[in-house]
């Protein structure tokens, strides 16, 4: 009898501190890109789900991280699918212009973590992962693209204690 490994998906949260209110003309180009970028994400291979305010097309009305902070949260089948959408699609143009609309973050503003397939993370769960990353650095529990962990590592280290990696200094 063979055991099956549970399927996992990659969740992501990013936060952005607005330089201007969403109804300010200086941020209108960002607002104008929301629907097309979200539609592109929804149609991207590997996309599973994204957070949207009830009755709205996006999550810009939610302010769980502060009145001037917007959140974006989604779930993807793989890290590669999220990477491809983020850096190899029209989304990259939004990223290139982000300094026009958002303050530069001193702390981590993006966090990734593995969730069981079918689980939709809550905003509280996501903010807790971001806080964990900010407080303790990357681990299998909360990481970034540049310091990523596999779902298997997350399963083996559910509390976030990083596995020893080749070349790592302890």
Short mmCIF file of C-alpha atoms in Angstrom, two decimals:
data_model
loop_
_atom_site.label_atom_id
_atom_site.label_comp_id
_atom_site.label_asym_id
_atom_site.label_seq_id
_atom_site.Cartn_x
_atom_site.Cartn_y
_atom_site.Cartn_z
CA UNK A 1 0.00 0.00 0.00
CA UNK A 2 1.38 3.40 -0.92
CA UNK A 3 0.71 6.53 1.05
CA UNK A 4 -0.40 9.63 -0.76
CA UNK A 5 1.06 13.01 -0.07
CA UNK A 6 -1.63 15.62 0.52
CA UNK A 7 -1.90 18.20 -2.25
CA UNK A 8 -0.90 21.72 -1.37
CA UNK A 9 -1.39 25.09 -2.97
CA UNK A 10 0.58 28.29 -2.50
CA UNK A 11 -1.11 31.21 -0.75
CA UNK A 12 0.20 34.75 -1.03
CA UNK A 13 -0.53 38.04 0.65
CA UNK A 14 0.92 41.38 -0.26
CA UNK A 15 0.19 44.71 1.32
CA UNK A 16 0.69 48.14 -0.16
CA UNK A 17 0.51 51.50 1.58
CA UNK A 18 -1.31 54.00 -0.60
CA UNK A 19 0.34 57.33 -1.30
CA UNK A 20 -3.07 58.83 -2.15
CA UNK A 21 -6.73 57.86 -1.59
CA UNK A 22 -8.16 55.52 -4.23
CA UNK A 23 -10.40 58.30 -5.56
CA UNK A 24 -7.43 60.67 -6.09
CA UNK A 25 -6.64 61.31 -9.79
CA UNK A 26 -2.95 60.54 -9.15
CA UNK A 27 -3.82 56.91 -8.44
CA UNK A 28 -6.39 56.57 -11.23
CA UNK A 29 -3.99 54.65 -13.52
CA UNK A 30 -3.67 51.96 -10.84
CA UNK A 31 -7.42 51.81 -10.27
CA UNK A 32 -7.96 51.57 -14.05
CA UNK A 33 -5.67 48.52 -14.19
CA UNK A 34 -7.38 46.61 -11.36
CA UNK A 35 -10.12 44.93 -13.40
CA UNK A 36 -7.91 43.91 -16.35
CA UNK A 37 -5.13 42.60 -14.10
CA UNK A 38 -7.57 40.70 -11.88
CA UNK A 39 -9.28 39.21 -14.95
CA UNK A 40 -5.87 38.15 -16.27
CA UNK A 41 -5.05 36.50 -12.94
CA UNK A 42 -8.41 34.71 -12.88
CA UNK A 43 -7.66 33.25 -16.33
CA UNK A 44 -4.03 32.30 -15.69
CA UNK A 45 -3.17 28.59 -15.59
CA UNK A 46 -2.58 27.60 -11.98
CA UNK A 47 -4.81 30.30 -10.48
CA UNK A 48 -7.12 28.99 -7.74
CA UNK A 49 -8.71 31.93 -5.87
CA UNK A 50 -8.30 35.57 -4.90
CA UNK A 51 -9.71 37.67 -2.11
CA UNK A 52 -12.49 40.10 -3.03
CA UNK A 53 -14.70 42.20 -0.82
CA UNK A 54 -18.26 40.90 -0.69
CA UNK A 55 -20.19 42.42 -3.58
CA UNK A 56 -17.03 43.89 -5.15
CA UNK A 57 -14.63 42.79 -7.88
CA UNK A 58 -11.52 43.27 -5.74
CA UNK A 59 -10.27 43.68 -2.17
CA UNK A 60 -9.33 47.37 -2.23
CA UNK A 61 -12.21 48.24 0.11
CA UNK A 62 -10.90 45.90 2.79
CA UNK A 63 -8.46 47.59 5.16
CA UNK A 64 -7.43 44.94 7.73
CA UNK A 65 -3.83 46.18 7.85
CA UNK A 66 -4.57 49.89 8.28
CA UNK A 67 -6.72 52.59 6.70
CA UNK A 68 -4.16 53.47 4.03
CA UNK A 69 -3.04 49.88 3.34
CA UNK A 70 -4.62 47.73 0.64
CA UNK A 71 -4.24 43.96 0.57
CA UNK A 72 -4.05 41.42 -2.20
CA UNK A 73 -4.38 37.75 -1.35
CA UNK A 74 -4.62 34.76 -3.67
CA UNK A 75 -4.03 31.02 -3.90
CA UNK A 76 -2.15 29.29 -6.72
CA UNK A 77 -1.55 25.66 -7.64
CA UNK A 78 2.23 26.14 -7.71
CA UNK A 79 4.88 28.71 -6.96
CA UNK A 80 5.79 28.69 -10.65
CA UNK A 81 2.24 29.66 -11.65
CA UNK A 82 2.30 32.63 -9.28
CA UNK A 83 5.80 33.64 -10.43
CA UNK A 84 4.77 33.48 -14.09
CA UNK A 85 1.73 35.67 -13.50
CA UNK A 86 3.63 38.14 -11.32
CA UNK A 87 6.72 38.56 -13.50
CA UNK A 88 5.84 37.25 -16.97
CA UNK A 89 2.49 38.89 -17.70
CA UNK A 90 0.86 42.31 -17.90
CA UNK A 91 1.05 42.39 -14.11
CA UNK A 92 4.72 43.30 -14.44
CA UNK A 93 3.75 46.72 -15.84
CA UNK A 94 1.81 47.44 -12.65
CA UNK A 95 4.84 46.37 -10.61
CA UNK A 96 7.08 48.75 -12.57
CA UNK A 97 4.83 51.70 -11.70
CA UNK A 98 4.15 50.82 -8.05
CA UNK A 99 6.30 53.66 -6.64
CA UNK A 100 3.89 56.13 -8.29
CA UNK A 101 1.05 54.85 -6.11
CA UNK A 102 2.52 53.11 -3.07
CA UNK A 103 4.99 53.94 -0.33
CA UNK A 104 8.22 51.95 -0.19
CA UNK A 105 7.95 49.31 2.53
CA UNK A 106 10.79 48.96 5.00
CA UNK A 107 9.41 45.64 6.31
CA UNK A 108 8.37 42.61 4.29
CA UNK A 109 5.22 43.33 2.31
CA UNK A 110 4.82 39.93 0.61
CA UNK A 111 4.46 36.55 2.27
CA UNK A 112 3.99 33.09 0.78
CA UNK A 113 2.91 29.90 2.55
CA UNK A 114 1.54 26.47 1.69
CA UNK A 115 -2.09 25.54 2.37
CA UNK A 116 -3.87 22.22 1.90
CA UNK A 117 -5.60 22.14 -1.49
CA UNK A 118 -9.16 23.36 -1.02
CA UNK A 119 -8.32 25.60 1.96
CA UNK A 120 -9.01 29.30 1.43
CA UNK A 121 -6.94 31.31 3.89
CA UNK A 122 -8.50 34.04 5.97
CA UNK A 123 -7.17 37.58 6.10
CA UNK A 124 -6.27 37.05 9.78
CA UNK A 125 -4.30 33.92 8.85
CA UNK A 126 -2.47 35.84 6.12
CA UNK A 127 -1.63 38.79 8.36
CA UNK A 128 -0.33 36.37 11.00
CA UNK A 129 1.98 34.80 8.38
CA UNK A 130 3.23 38.24 7.37
CA UNK A 131 3.86 39.10 11.03
CA UNK A 132 5.74 35.80 11.44
CA UNK A 133 7.94 36.59 8.43
CA UNK A 134 8.65 40.09 9.73
CA UNK A 135 9.47 38.87 13.23
CA UNK A 136 11.43 35.70 12.48
CA UNK A 137 12.51 35.85 8.85
CA UNK A 138 11.79 33.23 6.20
CA UNK A 139 10.81 29.74 7.30
CA UNK A 140 8.67 26.92 5.89
CA UNK A 141 5.75 28.67 7.60
CA UNK A 142 6.20 32.09 5.98
CA UNK A 143 8.59 32.86 3.13
CA UNK A 144 9.20 34.87 -0.03
CA UNK A 145 10.10 34.13 -3.64
CA UNK A 146 13.80 34.62 -2.86
CA UNK A 147 13.74 32.42 0.24
CA UNK A 148 11.18 29.79 -0.62
CA UNK A 149 10.38 26.41 0.86
CA UNK A 150 8.57 23.43 -0.60
CA UNK A 151 5.25 22.11 0.63
CA UNK A 152 7.11 19.01 1.86
CA UNK A 153 9.38 21.21 3.99
CA UNK A 154 6.34 23.01 5.38
CA UNK A 155 4.79 19.65 6.28
CA UNK A 156 7.98 18.50 8.01
CA UNK A 157 8.41 21.81 9.88
CA UNK A 158 4.89 23.06 10.65
CA UNK A 159 6.05 25.45 13.36
CA UNK A 160 8.41 27.12 10.94
CA UNK A 161 11.77 25.88 12.19
CA UNK A 162 13.80 25.99 8.98
CA UNK A 163 15.41 22.78 7.82
CA UNK A 164 19.19 22.78 7.63
CA UNK A 165 20.20 23.54 4.06
CA UNK A 166 23.39 22.60 2.29
CA UNK A 167 25.96 25.31 2.88
CA UNK A 168 23.98 26.86 5.71
CA UNK A 169 25.89 28.05 8.74
CA UNK A 170 24.30 27.12 12.07
#
